[in-house]
Coordinates of C-alpha atoms in Angstrom, one line a residue:
M1 CA 26.8 16.6 -12.0
R2 CA 26.4 20.3 -12.1
I3 CA 29.7 22.8 -12.5
G4 CA 29.8 26.1 -10.7
M5 CA 32.6 28.7 -10.3
A6 CA 34.0 30.0 -6.5
F7 CA 35.1 33.0 -6.4
G8 CA 35.8 36.0 -4.2
D9 CA 39.1 35.2 -1.8
V10 CA 39.4 31.6 -2.4
R11 CA 41.3 32.9 -6.2
G12 CA 43.4 35.9 -4.9
Q13 CA 42.7 39.1 -3.2
L14 CA 40.1 41.5 -6.6
P15 CA 38.5 44.6 -6.3
L16 CA 34.9 43.6 -6.1
P17 CA 34.5 44.6 -9.4
E18 CA 36.0 42.4 -11.0
I19 CA 34.4 40.6 -9.2
A20 CA 30.8 41.2 -10.5
S21 CA 33.0 41.4 -14.0
Q22 CA 33.8 37.3 -13.4
V23 CA 30.5 37.0 -12.1
R24 CA 28.3 38.4 -15.1
A25 CA 31.0 36.0 -16.9
A26 CA 30.5 33.1 -16.0
A27 CA 26.2 33.5 -15.7
G28 CA 26.7 34.3 -19.4
A29 CA 29.0 30.5 -20.0
G30 CA 26.0 28.7 -18.2
I31 CA 27.8 27.7 -15.9
G32 CA 25.6 26.7 -13.1
T33 CA 26.5 28.6 -9.8
A34 CA 28.9 30.6 -8.2
W35 CA 29.7 30.5 -5.7
I36 CA 31.1 33.6 -2.5
S37 CA 33.5 32.3 0.3
D38 CA 33.5 33.7 3.4
G39 CA 37.3 34.4 4.7
I40 CA 39.1 37.5 6.3
G41 CA 38.5 39.6 2.8
W42 CA 35.4 40.4 1.5
D43 CA 31.7 39.3 3.4
A44 CA 30.4 37.1 1.1
L45 CA 26.7 37.6 2.0
T46 CA 26.5 41.5 1.5
T47 CA 29.2 40.5 -2.1
L48 CA 26.5 38.7 -3.9
A49 CA 23.6 40.9 -2.6
A50 CA 25.9 43.5 -4.9
V51 CA 27.2 40.6 -7.7
G52 CA 23.9 39.5 -8.0
P53 CA 21.5 41.5 -9.4
G54 CA 24.3 42.6 -12.4
A55 CA 23.9 38.4 -13.3
P56 CA 20.5 37.4 -14.4
G57 CA 19.8 33.7 -14.4
I58 CA 23.3 31.9 -12.3
E59 CA 22.8 30.2 -9.1
L60 CA 23.8 32.2 -5.9
G61 CA 25.9 30.7 -2.7
T62 CA 27.8 31.1 -0.8
A63 CA 30.8 28.1 0.2
V64 CA 30.8 29.6 2.8
V65 CA 29.4 31.8 6.0
P66 CA 30.8 30.9 8.8
F67 CA 28.2 30.4 11.7
P68 CA 30.3 30.9 15.1
Q69 CA 30.0 34.5 14.7
R70 CA 26.6 35.7 13.4
H71 CA 23.5 34.7 15.3
P72 CA 20.9 33.0 13.8
L73 CA 18.8 36.2 14.0
I74 CA 21.4 37.7 12.7
L75 CA 22.1 36.0 9.7
A76 CA 18.7 34.4 9.3
R77 CA 17.8 38.4 8.6
Q78 CA 20.7 38.5 7.0
A79 CA 20.2 35.7 4.4
L80 CA 16.7 36.8 3.3
T81 CA 17.7 40.7 3.1
V82 CA 20.3 39.1 0.3
Q83 CA 17.8 36.0 -1.1
S84 CA 15.0 39.0 -1.9
A85 CA 17.5 41.1 -3.0
V86 CA 19.0 38.4 -6.3
G87 CA 15.4 37.5 -6.3
N88 CA 14.8 33.8 -4.8
R89 CA 18.8 33.0 -6.2
L90 CA 20.0 31.8 -3.4
T91 CA 21.4 28.8 -1.8
L92 CA 23.2 29.7 2.1
G93 CA 26.7 27.5 2.9
I94 CA 27.5 28.1 6.5
G95 CA 30.1 25.7 8.6
A96 CA 31.6 25.9 11.9
G97 CA 34.1 27.8 10.8
I98 CA 38.1 26.6 11.0
S99 CA 38.6 26.4 14.8
R100 CA 41.8 27.7 14.8
M101 CA 39.9 30.9 13.6
V102 CA 36.5 31.1 15.1
G103 CA 39.0 30.6 18.7
A104 CA 42.1 32.9 18.1
M105 CA 40.1 36.1 16.3
Y106 CA 36.5 35.8 17.8
G107 CA 37.4 34.6 21.0
L108 CA 34.5 32.0 21.0
P109 CA 34.2 28.1 21.9
T110 CA 35.0 25.7 19.8
E111 CA 34.4 22.1 21.3
R112 CA 31.5 20.1 19.9
P113 CA 30.9 22.1 16.5
A114 CA 28.5 19.5 16.1
R115 CA 26.3 19.4 18.3
R116 CA 26.7 23.5 17.6
V117 CA 26.1 23.2 14.4
R118 CA 23.1 20.8 15.1
E119 CA 21.1 23.7 17.3
Y120 CA 21.6 26.7 14.8
L121 CA 20.3 24.4 12.1
E122 CA 16.8 24.3 14.4
I123 CA 16.9 27.8 14.9
L124 CA 18.1 29.4 11.9
R125 CA 15.3 27.1 9.5
P126 CA 12.1 27.8 10.7
L127 CA 13.5 31.4 10.5
L128 CA 14.6 31.2 7.5
R129 CA 10.7 29.9 6.1
G130 CA 9.0 32.8 8.3
E131 CA 8.1 31.6 10.7
S132 CA 9.3 32.1 14.6
V133 CA 11.1 31.2 17.2
D134 CA 11.1 30.1 21.1
H135 CA 14.5 28.6 21.3
H136 CA 16.2 28.0 25.6
G137 CA 19.8 25.3 24.1
E138 CA 23.3 24.4 25.4
T139 CA 25.0 27.3 23.0
F140 CA 21.9 29.0 22.3
T141 CA 18.9 31.6 22.9
A142 CA 16.8 33.2 20.2
V143 CA 14.0 34.1 20.4
G144 CA 12.5 36.2 17.7
S145 CA 11.4 35.8 13.8
A146 CA 12.3 37.7 10.5
V147 CA 9.5 38.1 8.1
L148 CA 10.2 39.5 5.0
P149 CA 7.4 39.8 2.5
G150 CA 8.4 38.0 -0.8
V151 CA 11.1 36.5 0.1
E152 CA 11.1 31.6 -0.4
A153 CA 13.0 30.9 2.8
P154 CA 17.5 29.1 0.6
S155 CA 18.0 25.6 0.5
V156 CA 21.0 25.9 3.5
L157 CA 24.2 23.3 2.8
V158 CA 26.6 22.1 6.2
A159 CA 30.1 22.3 4.9
A160 CA 30.7 19.0 6.8
L161 CA 33.8 16.8 6.4
G162 CA 33.8 14.6 10.3
P163 CA 30.7 11.8 10.8
A164 CA 28.7 13.1 13.2
M165 CA 28.7 16.7 11.5
L166 CA 27.2 14.9 8.3
K167 CA 25.1 13.2 9.7
V168 CA 23.4 16.9 10.8
A169 CA 24.0 17.9 7.3
G170 CA 21.9 14.5 6.7
E171 CA 19.2 15.3 9.7
L172 CA 18.9 18.6 8.7
A173 CA 20.3 20.5 6.3
D174 CA 20.0 20.2 2.1
G175 CA 23.3 18.7 2.1
T176 CA 26.6 19.6 2.6
V177 CA 30.0 21.1 1.3
T178 CA 33.6 20.5 0.4
W179 CA 36.6 22.0 0.2
M180 CA 39.9 20.2 -1.1
T181 CA 38.6 16.8 -0.8
G182 CA 40.3 14.3 -2.7
P183 CA 37.4 12.0 -4.8
R184 CA 38.5 8.7 -2.9
T185 CA 37.1 11.1 0.2
L186 CA 34.2 11.7 -1.3
G187 CA 32.8 9.3 -3.2
E188 CA 34.1 5.9 0.1
H189 CA 33.2 8.6 3.1
I190 CA 31.3 11.5 2.5
V191 CA 28.4 10.6 0.0
P192 CA 27.6 7.7 1.4
S193 CA 27.7 9.1 5.0
I194 CA 25.9 12.1 4.3
T195 CA 23.9 10.2 2.4
R196 CA 22.3 7.4 4.9
A197 CA 21.4 10.8 7.1
S198 CA 19.5 11.8 4.9
G199 CA 17.4 8.5 5.0
S200 CA 14.9 9.9 1.6
R201 CA 16.2 12.6 0.3
R202 CA 18.1 12.9 -2.1
P203 CA 21.2 15.4 -0.4
R204 CA 22.6 18.1 -2.2
I205 CA 26.7 17.2 -2.2
V206 CA 29.3 20.3 -3.2
A207 CA 32.8 19.0 -4.1
G208 CA 34.8 22.1 -4.1
L209 CA 38.3 22.1 -5.7
A210 CA 41.0 24.1 -6.4
V211 CA 41.2 24.0 -11.1
C212 CA 43.8 25.0 -13.2
L213 CA 44.6 24.4 -17.1
T214 CA 48.3 24.4 -18.2
S215 CA 51.0 22.9 -20.0
D216 CA 53.3 23.2 -16.8
E217 CA 51.9 20.8 -14.4
D218 CA 54.7 20.9 -12.4
A219 CA 55.3 24.0 -11.7
V220 CA 51.1 24.8 -11.3
R221 CA 52.2 21.7 -8.5
A222 CA 53.9 24.1 -6.8
R223 CA 53.1 27.2 -7.1
F224 CA 50.0 25.8 -5.5
A225 CA 52.1 23.9 -2.8
E226 CA 53.5 26.6 -1.5
E227 CA 51.3 29.2 -1.2
F228 CA 48.0 26.5 0.0
A229 CA 50.9 25.0 2.3
P230 CA 48.5 26.4 5.9
A231 CA 45.5 24.5 5.0
G232 CA 48.0 20.9 5.0
H233 CA 48.2 22.5 8.6
V234 CA 44.6 22.7 9.2
P235 CA 43.3 20.0 11.0
E236 CA 39.7 19.4 9.8
Y237 CA 41.3 19.3 6.2
R238 CA 44.3 16.9 7.1
A239 CA 42.3 14.5 8.5
M240 CA 40.7 14.7 4.6
F241 CA 44.1 14.2 3.6
D242 CA 45.3 12.1 5.5
R243 CA 41.8 9.7 4.2
E244 CA 42.8 10.3 1.1
G245 CA 46.3 9.3 1.4
A246 CA 47.2 12.9 0.4
A247 CA 50.5 14.8 1.7
G248 CA 48.5 18.6 1.3
P249 CA 47.0 20.1 -1.2
A250 CA 48.8 20.5 -4.1
D251 CA 48.1 16.5 -4.9
V252 CA 44.4 17.3 -4.6
L253 CA 44.8 20.2 -7.8
L254 CA 42.7 18.9 -10.9
V255 CA 45.5 20.6 -13.0
G256 CA 46.5 19.6 -16.7
D257 CA 45.8 20.2 -20.2
E258 CA 41.7 19.6 -21.3
T259 CA 41.9 15.7 -21.2
A260 CA 43.7 15.3 -17.9
I261 CA 40.1 17.5 -16.2
T262 CA 38.8 16.5 -18.5
K263 CA 39.1 12.4 -16.9
Q264 CA 40.3 14.1 -12.9
L265 CA 36.1 15.6 -13.3
D266 CA 35.3 12.3 -15.0
R267 CA 37.0 10.7 -12.0
I268 CA 34.4 13.8 -9.7
R269 CA 31.9 12.7 -11.4
D270 CA 32.0 9.2 -10.9
T271 CA 31.6 9.7 -6.5
G272 CA 28.1 10.6 -6.6
V273 CA 28.4 14.7 -5.9
T274 CA 25.6 16.4 -7.8
D275 CA 27.5 19.5 -7.8
A276 CA 31.6 20.6 -8.6
M277 CA 33.2 24.6 -7.5
L278 CA 35.8 24.8 -8.8
A279 CA 37.9 27.4 -8.1
P280 CA 40.5 28.6 -11.1
V281 CA 43.5 29.6 -9.8
G282 CA 47.2 30.7 -10.7
T283 CA 48.1 33.4 -13.2
P284 CA 45.8 36.3 -14.5
T285 CA 45.8 33.9 -18.5
E286 CA 45.7 30.7 -17.1
Q287 CA 43.1 31.5 -14.4
T288 CA 41.3 32.9 -17.6
R289 CA 41.9 29.6 -19.8
T290 CA 40.6 27.7 -16.9
T291 CA 37.6 29.8 -16.8
E292 CA 37.1 29.6 -20.9
F293 CA 37.8 26.0 -20.8
L294 CA 34.9 25.2 -17.9
S295 CA 32.4 27.3 -19.3
T296 CA 32.2 23.9 -22.3
V297 CA 31.9 21.4 -19.6
T298 CA 29.2 22.2 -17.8
A299 CA 26.9 19.8 -18.6

């Protein structure tokens, strides 16, 4: 299992130069991948274009870019531009977005998300390979191309939790990214579902979880439960918490001392995921201690 780290909004509001410093430090420590989420703060792809050239050697990924507000022709050109800027180190993670945000903030339709992502991938993947598309479908029209010289098509992952979305991810993408999904659900639902849908291909399965190295586990869980309480009411995440038997986000937090976190990571590894995307949380001191520890468990 490859160890990657999450940066950006999921770890709290920080100026861009501080995010760049964190990513450089992770690259220097041998962390496999730097993942940036795309929420209501920093734009993930633009952030990677800004910080990536200063952090050589580390893979750079989005986890994830919501696609409903981005036409596939636009996203393809943006992703390929970033891919060129970072020397072909980009992994492009996309997702349907949290339905309440997509509908409330942008006024966009949210029904049949698996159908929408299937059609989106049918357009996006050829565009990333430099092919032209002439697509007139149920949810998208796209006519054109996104040809940029000297750029490799990035790998594409899809945020997938439910059975229909995992089927699409397995059939049309290179794998999936999850967030706050516990080990029971990973091992019994996520991994077997996408592996079955992928056929002979081995999918990349990135498990995103928050982590905090601390000697005061109860206090950290209480703070995390309060800060991330809204996630417990998001239908997409709520379904995974219920499947896990978890009351909310705090129950899937990786927390404790070095021995405890190592055991929790071993349990995640045993589910069959290929990558852990770990987001250090807590105070600045706790995040620093957590980051330093994670750099010792990259293998």
